[in-house]
Amino acid sequence: MKKIALICSLLGSLAAQAQNAPLPEPVKQIEKQGIEIIKPFTAPGGVEGWLGKYQDTGVTIYLTPDKKHAISGYMYDAQGNNLSEKIINDEIYIPAGREMWKTLTQAQGIKEGSEEANCKVVMFADPFCPYCNKFWHEVQPLIKDKRVSMTTLLVGVIRPESGQYAAAILAADDPRQAWYDLENSNGKSKPALKENTPRPIFNQIQSNQQFMDKLGANGTPAIYYLNKDRALQQILGMPNAQQMADLAACK
């Protein structure tokens, strides 16, 4: 999973829990450099370690056996494996991603496909986004085969009128059909604009845009799914061939 801005909320709660344990003086000095301590851990070889964050990025700190010195950096084994990266992923990024996924799947959106699909996907999309349309077409066979189901969260970021058309789709008698007609016609079959956007629809679009911003996505499509290992995957922009293959296999 790529490092996503929203992890800071989870990191902050973990950091608050860690403040109950007294820190060795060298670790305190590193903390003064702007690293927020999250929790202690025992590293290979019996080395004392601490997880922390710096500018929303996970870091590891290790205390020397004499407890007089602390090192901020990565620990490697004899085979060249980055042991620190595994700890950061297992303890911070993967749990944070799972929490984000819960929020993503609770958001209102346009749903396509079977609940029994192997891979569930959430996409932030703009009605005028050509790459959203391209991805939509590419994912349809996977939806038909029940390999993928997709929830689309509409936003208005590309054109001044994007929000109006997103609102028209969501306010339609059948939003899923209105979205299907637009995408299947490559943008030609546009919904009729409403004179006034219902407040719940306006709030829904605003909420989608705010959530997309918090996830660190600055354009559409922004695609998310939880893979078979229950790690959140993020694809920004049109997926390349390998990314599409991974999504189809839920890797």
CSV table of C-alpha atoms in Angstrom, one decimal:
chain,number,residue,atom,x,y,z
A,1,MET,CA,0.0,0.0,0.0
A,2,LYS,CA,1.3,3.4,-0.8
A,3,LYS,CA,1.6,5.8,2.2
A,4,ILE,CA,-1.7,7.6,2.4
A,5,ALA,CA,-2.2,10.9,4.2
A,6,LEU,CA,-5.1,9.6,6.3
A,7,ILE,CA,-2.8,7.2,8.2
A,8,CYS,CA,-2.0,10.2,10.5
A,9,SER,CA,-5.2,9.7,12.4
A,10,LEU,CA,-4.4,6.2,13.4
A,11,LEU,CA,-0.8,7.1,14.1
A,12,GLY,CA,-1.9,9.8,16.4
A,13,SER,CA,-4.1,7.5,18.4
A,14,LEU,CA,-1.2,5.0,18.7
A,15,ALA,CA,1.2,7.8,19.8
A,16,ALA,CA,-1.2,8.8,22.6
A,17,GLN,CA,-1.1,5.3,24.0
A,18,ALA,CA,2.7,5.2,23.9
A,19,GLN,CA,3.1,8.3,26.1
A,20,ASN,CA,2.4,6.3,29.3
A,21,ALA,CA,5.8,4.4,29.0
A,22,PRO,CA,8.9,6.4,30.0
A,23,LEU,CA,11.4,6.8,27.2
A,24,PRO,CA,15.2,6.3,27.5
A,25,GLU,CA,17.0,9.7,27.3
A,26,PRO,CA,18.6,9.0,23.9
A,27,VAL,CA,15.1,8.3,22.4
A,28,LYS,CA,13.8,11.4,24.1
A,29,GLN,CA,16.5,13.4,22.2
A,30,ILE,CA,15.4,11.9,18.9
A,31,GLU,CA,11.8,12.7,19.8
A,32,LYS,CA,12.9,16.4,20.2
A,33,GLN,CA,14.0,16.4,16.5
A,34,GLY,CA,10.3,16.1,15.5
A,35,ILE,CA,9.8,12.3,15.5
A,36,GLU,CA,6.6,11.3,17.3
A,37,ILE,CA,6.9,8.1,19.3
A,38,ILE,CA,4.1,5.6,18.7
A,39,LYS,CA,5.0,2.3,20.6
A,40,PRO,CA,8.0,0.2,21.7
A,41,PHE,CA,8.9,-3.2,20.2
A,42,THR,CA,11.6,-5.8,20.6
A,43,ALA,CA,13.8,-6.1,17.5
A,44,PRO,CA,15.9,-9.1,16.5
A,45,GLY,CA,18.9,-9.8,18.7
A,46,GLY,CA,17.0,-8.5,21.8
A,47,VAL,CA,17.5,-4.9,20.7
A,48,GLU,CA,14.9,-2.4,22.1
A,49,GLY,CA,13.1,-0.5,19.4
A,50,TRP,CA,10.4,2.1,19.0
A,51,LEU,CA,8.0,2.8,16.2
A,52,GLY,CA,7.5,6.5,15.4
A,53,LYS,CA,6.4,8.8,12.7
A,54,TYR,CA,7.9,11.8,11.0
A,55,GLN,CA,5.7,13.9,8.7
A,56,ASP,CA,3.2,11.0,8.5
A,57,THR,CA,5.9,8.5,7.5
A,58,GLY,CA,6.7,5.5,9.8
A,59,VAL,CA,10.2,5.4,11.2
A,60,THR,CA,12.1,3.0,13.6
A,61,ILE,CA,14.4,3.8,16.4
A,62,TYR,CA,16.9,1.4,18.0
A,63,LEU,CA,18.6,1.7,21.4
A,64,THR,CA,22.2,0.5,21.8
A,65,PRO,CA,22.8,-2.2,24.5
A,66,ASP,CA,24.5,0.4,26.8
A,67,LYS,CA,21.3,2.4,26.6
A,68,LYS,CA,23.3,5.5,26.0
A,69,HIS,CA,22.7,5.9,22.2
A,70,ALA,CA,19.7,5.6,19.9
A,71,ILE,CA,19.8,5.2,16.1
A,72,SER,CA,16.9,6.2,13.8
A,73,GLY,CA,17.0,4.1,10.6
A,74,TYR,CA,16.5,0.7,9.1
A,75,MET,CA,17.6,-2.7,10.4
A,76,TYR,CA,18.7,-5.4,7.9
A,77,ASP,CA,19.5,-9.1,8.3
A,78,ALA,CA,22.3,-11.0,6.8
A,79,GLN,CA,20.2,-11.7,3.7
A,80,GLY,CA,19.6,-8.0,3.1
A,81,ASN,CA,16.0,-8.0,4.2
A,82,ASN,CA,14.7,-4.7,5.5
A,83,LEU,CA,13.3,-5.8,8.9
A,84,SER,CA,12.2,-2.3,9.8
A,85,GLU,CA,10.0,-2.0,6.8
A,86,LYS,CA,8.2,-5.1,7.8
A,87,ILE,CA,7.5,-3.8,11.3
A,88,ILE,CA,6.3,-0.5,9.9
A,89,ASN,CA,4.0,-2.2,7.4
A,90,ASP,CA,2.7,-4.8,9.8
A,91,GLU,CA,2.2,-2.4,12.8
A,92,ILE,CA,1.2,0.8,11.1
A,93,TYR,CA,0.3,0.9,7.4
A,94,ILE,CA,-1.6,-2.4,7.0
A,95,PRO,CA,-3.8,-1.8,10.1
A,96,ALA,CA,-4.3,1.8,9.0
A,97,GLY,CA,-5.3,0.6,5.5
A,98,ARG,CA,-7.9,-1.8,6.9
A,99,GLU,CA,-9.4,1.0,9.0
A,100,MET,CA,-9.6,3.2,5.9
A,101,TRP,CA,-11.2,0.4,3.9
A,102,LYS,CA,-14.0,0.2,6.5
A,103,THR,CA,-14.7,3.9,5.9
A,104,LEU,CA,-14.5,3.6,2.1
A,105,THR,CA,-17.0,0.7,2.0
A,106,GLN,CA,-19.4,2.6,4.3
A,107,ALA,CA,-19.6,5.6,1.9
A,108,GLN,CA,-22.7,6.0,-0.3
A,109,GLY,CA,-22.0,5.3,-3.9
A,110,ILE,CA,-23.1,3.7,-7.1
A,111,LYS,CA,-22.7,-0.1,-6.8
A,112,GLU,CA,-22.1,-2.5,-9.7
A,113,GLY,CA,-21.6,-6.2,-9.5
A,114,SER,CA,-22.3,-9.1,-7.2
A,115,GLU,CA,-21.7,-9.1,-3.4
A,116,GLU,CA,-20.1,-12.5,-4.0
A,117,ALA,CA,-17.3,-11.0,-6.1
A,118,ASN,CA,-13.8,-11.9,-5.1
A,119,CYS,CA,-12.5,-8.4,-5.2
A,120,LYS,CA,-14.4,-5.3,-4.1
A,121,VAL,CA,-13.2,-2.0,-5.6
A,122,VAL,CA,-14.0,1.6,-4.7
A,123,MET,CA,-13.4,4.3,-7.3
A,124,PHE,CA,-13.6,8.1,-7.0
A,125,ALA,CA,-14.7,9.4,-10.4
A,126,ASP,CA,-15.6,12.6,-12.2
A,127,PRO,CA,-18.4,12.5,-14.9
A,128,PHE,CA,-16.0,14.1,-17.4
A,129,CYS,CA,-12.9,12.0,-16.5
A,130,PRO,CA,-11.7,10.1,-19.6
A,131,TYR,CA,-9.5,7.7,-17.7
A,132,CYS,CA,-12.4,6.9,-15.3
A,133,ASN,CA,-14.4,6.0,-18.4
A,134,LYS,CA,-11.6,3.9,-19.8
A,135,PHE,CA,-11.2,2.0,-16.5
A,136,TRP,CA,-15.0,1.6,-16.3
A,137,HIS,CA,-15.0,-0.1,-19.7
A,138,GLU,CA,-12.0,-2.3,-18.8
A,139,VAL,CA,-13.5,-3.5,-15.5
A,140,GLN,CA,-16.9,-4.4,-16.9
A,141,PRO,CA,-15.9,-7.9,-18.0
A,142,LEU,CA,-14.6,-8.6,-14.5
A,143,ILE,CA,-17.8,-7.3,-13.0
A,144,LYS,CA,-19.8,-9.6,-15.4
A,145,ASP,CA,-17.7,-12.6,-14.4
A,146,LYS,CA,-18.3,-11.8,-10.7
A,147,ARG,CA,-14.6,-11.4,-10.2
A,148,VAL,CA,-15.0,-7.7,-9.2
A,149,SER,CA,-17.7,-5.5,-7.8
A,150,MET,CA,-17.3,-1.8,-7.7
A,151,THR,CA,-18.6,1.2,-5.8
A,152,THR,CA,-18.2,4.6,-7.6
A,153,LEU,CA,-18.0,7.7,-5.5
A,154,LEU,CA,-18.7,10.7,-7.7
A,155,VAL,CA,-16.8,14.0,-7.3
A,156,GLY,CA,-16.7,17.2,-9.3
A,157,VAL,CA,-13.0,18.2,-9.9
A,158,ILE,CA,-12.4,18.4,-13.7
A,159,ARG,CA,-14.8,21.0,-15.1
A,160,PRO,CA,-16.8,23.7,-13.5
A,161,GLU,CA,-20.0,21.8,-14.4
A,162,SER,CA,-18.7,18.4,-13.1
A,163,GLY,CA,-20.4,18.8,-9.8
A,164,GLN,CA,-23.7,19.6,-11.5
A,165,TYR,CA,-23.6,16.5,-13.6
A,166,ALA,CA,-22.5,14.4,-10.6
A,167,ALA,CA,-25.5,15.7,-8.8
A,168,ALA,CA,-27.8,15.0,-11.7
A,169,ILE,CA,-26.7,11.4,-11.8
A,170,LEU,CA,-27.1,10.9,-8.1
A,171,ALA,CA,-30.5,12.6,-8.1
A,172,ALA,CA,-31.8,10.5,-11.0
A,173,ASP,CA,-34.6,7.9,-10.4
A,174,ASP,CA,-32.0,5.2,-11.0
A,175,PRO,CA,-28.5,6.6,-10.3
A,176,ARG,CA,-26.8,3.3,-11.4
A,177,GLN,CA,-28.6,3.4,-14.7
A,178,ALA,CA,-27.8,7.1,-15.2
A,179,TRP,CA,-24.1,6.4,-14.6
A,180,TYR,CA,-24.1,3.3,-16.8
A,181,ASP,CA,-25.7,5.3,-19.7
A,182,LEU,CA,-23.1,8.1,-19.3
A,183,GLU,CA,-20.1,5.7,-19.2
A,184,ASN,CA,-21.4,3.2,-21.8
A,185,SER,CA,-22.0,6.1,-24.3
A,186,ASN,CA,-18.5,7.5,-23.6
A,187,GLY,CA,-20.0,10.7,-22.1
A,188,LYS,CA,-22.6,11.3,-24.9
A,189,SER,CA,-25.7,10.3,-22.9
A,190,LYS,CA,-25.7,13.0,-20.2
A,191,PRO,CA,-28.4,13.2,-17.6
A,192,ALA,CA,-30.6,16.2,-17.5
A,193,LEU,CA,-29.4,18.9,-15.1
A,194,LYS,CA,-31.5,19.7,-12.2
A,195,GLU,CA,-32.5,23.3,-11.4
A,196,ASN,CA,-31.7,22.8,-7.7
A,197,THR,CA,-29.4,20.2,-6.2
A,198,PRO,CA,-31.1,18.5,-3.2
A,199,ARG,CA,-29.1,19.2,-0.1
A,200,PRO,CA,-28.4,15.5,0.7
A,201,ILE,CA,-26.9,15.0,-2.8
A,202,PHE,CA,-24.7,18.1,-2.5
A,203,ASN,CA,-23.5,16.9,0.9
A,204,GLN,CA,-22.7,13.5,-0.6
A,205,ILE,CA,-20.5,15.0,-3.3
A,206,GLN,CA,-18.8,17.3,-0.9
A,207,SER,CA,-18.1,14.4,1.5
A,208,ASN,CA,-16.7,12.3,-1.4
A,209,GLN,CA,-14.3,15.1,-2.4
A,210,GLN,CA,-13.2,15.7,1.2
A,211,PHE,CA,-12.5,12.0,1.7
A,212,MET,CA,-10.6,11.8,-1.6
A,213,ASP,CA,-8.4,14.7,-0.4
A,214,LYS,CA,-7.8,13.1,2.9
A,215,LEU,CA,-6.6,9.9,1.1
A,216,GLY,CA,-4.0,12.0,-0.7
A,217,ALA,CA,-5.6,11.7,-4.2
A,218,ASN,CA,-5.5,14.9,-6.2
A,219,GLY,CA,-7.3,13.6,-9.4
A,220,THR,CA,-9.5,10.9,-10.8
A,221,PRO,CA,-9.7,8.0,-11.1
A,222,ALA,CA,-8.5,7.2,-7.6
A,223,ILE,CA,-9.0,3.4,-7.1
A,224,TYR,CA,-8.9,1.4,-3.9
A,225,TYR,CA,-9.3,-2.3,-3.0
A,226,LEU,CA,-8.4,-4.6,-0.2
A,227,ASN,CA,-6.3,-7.5,-1.6
A,228,LYS,CA,-6.3,-11.2,-0.5
A,229,ASP,CA,-3.8,-10.4,2.3
A,230,ARG,CA,-6.2,-7.6,3.5
A,231,ALA,CA,-3.7,-4.9,2.6
A,232,LEU,CA,-5.2,-1.7,1.1
A,233,GLN,CA,-4.1,-1.0,-2.5
A,234,GLN,CA,-4.2,2.4,-4.1
A,235,ILE,CA,-4.1,3.2,-7.8
A,236,LEU,CA,-4.0,6.8,-8.8
A,237,GLY,CA,-4.8,7.5,-12.5
A,238,MET,CA,-5.5,4.9,-15.1
A,239,PRO,CA,-4.1,1.5,-14.1
A,240,ASN,CA,-1.4,0.1,-16.2
A,241,ALA,CA,-1.5,-3.6,-17.4
A,242,GLN,CA,0.2,-4.9,-14.3
A,243,GLN,CA,-2.0,-3.0,-12.0
A,244,MET,CA,-5.1,-4.2,-13.9
A,245,ALA,CA,-3.8,-7.8,-13.6
A,246,ASP,CA,-3.2,-7.4,-9.9
A,247,LEU,CA,-6.7,-5.9,-9.4
A,248,ALA,CA,-8.3,-8.8,-11.4
A,249,ALA,CA,-6.5,-11.3,-9.2
A,250,CYS,CA,-7.1,-9.2,-6.0
A,251,LYS,CA,-3.3,-9.1,-5.4
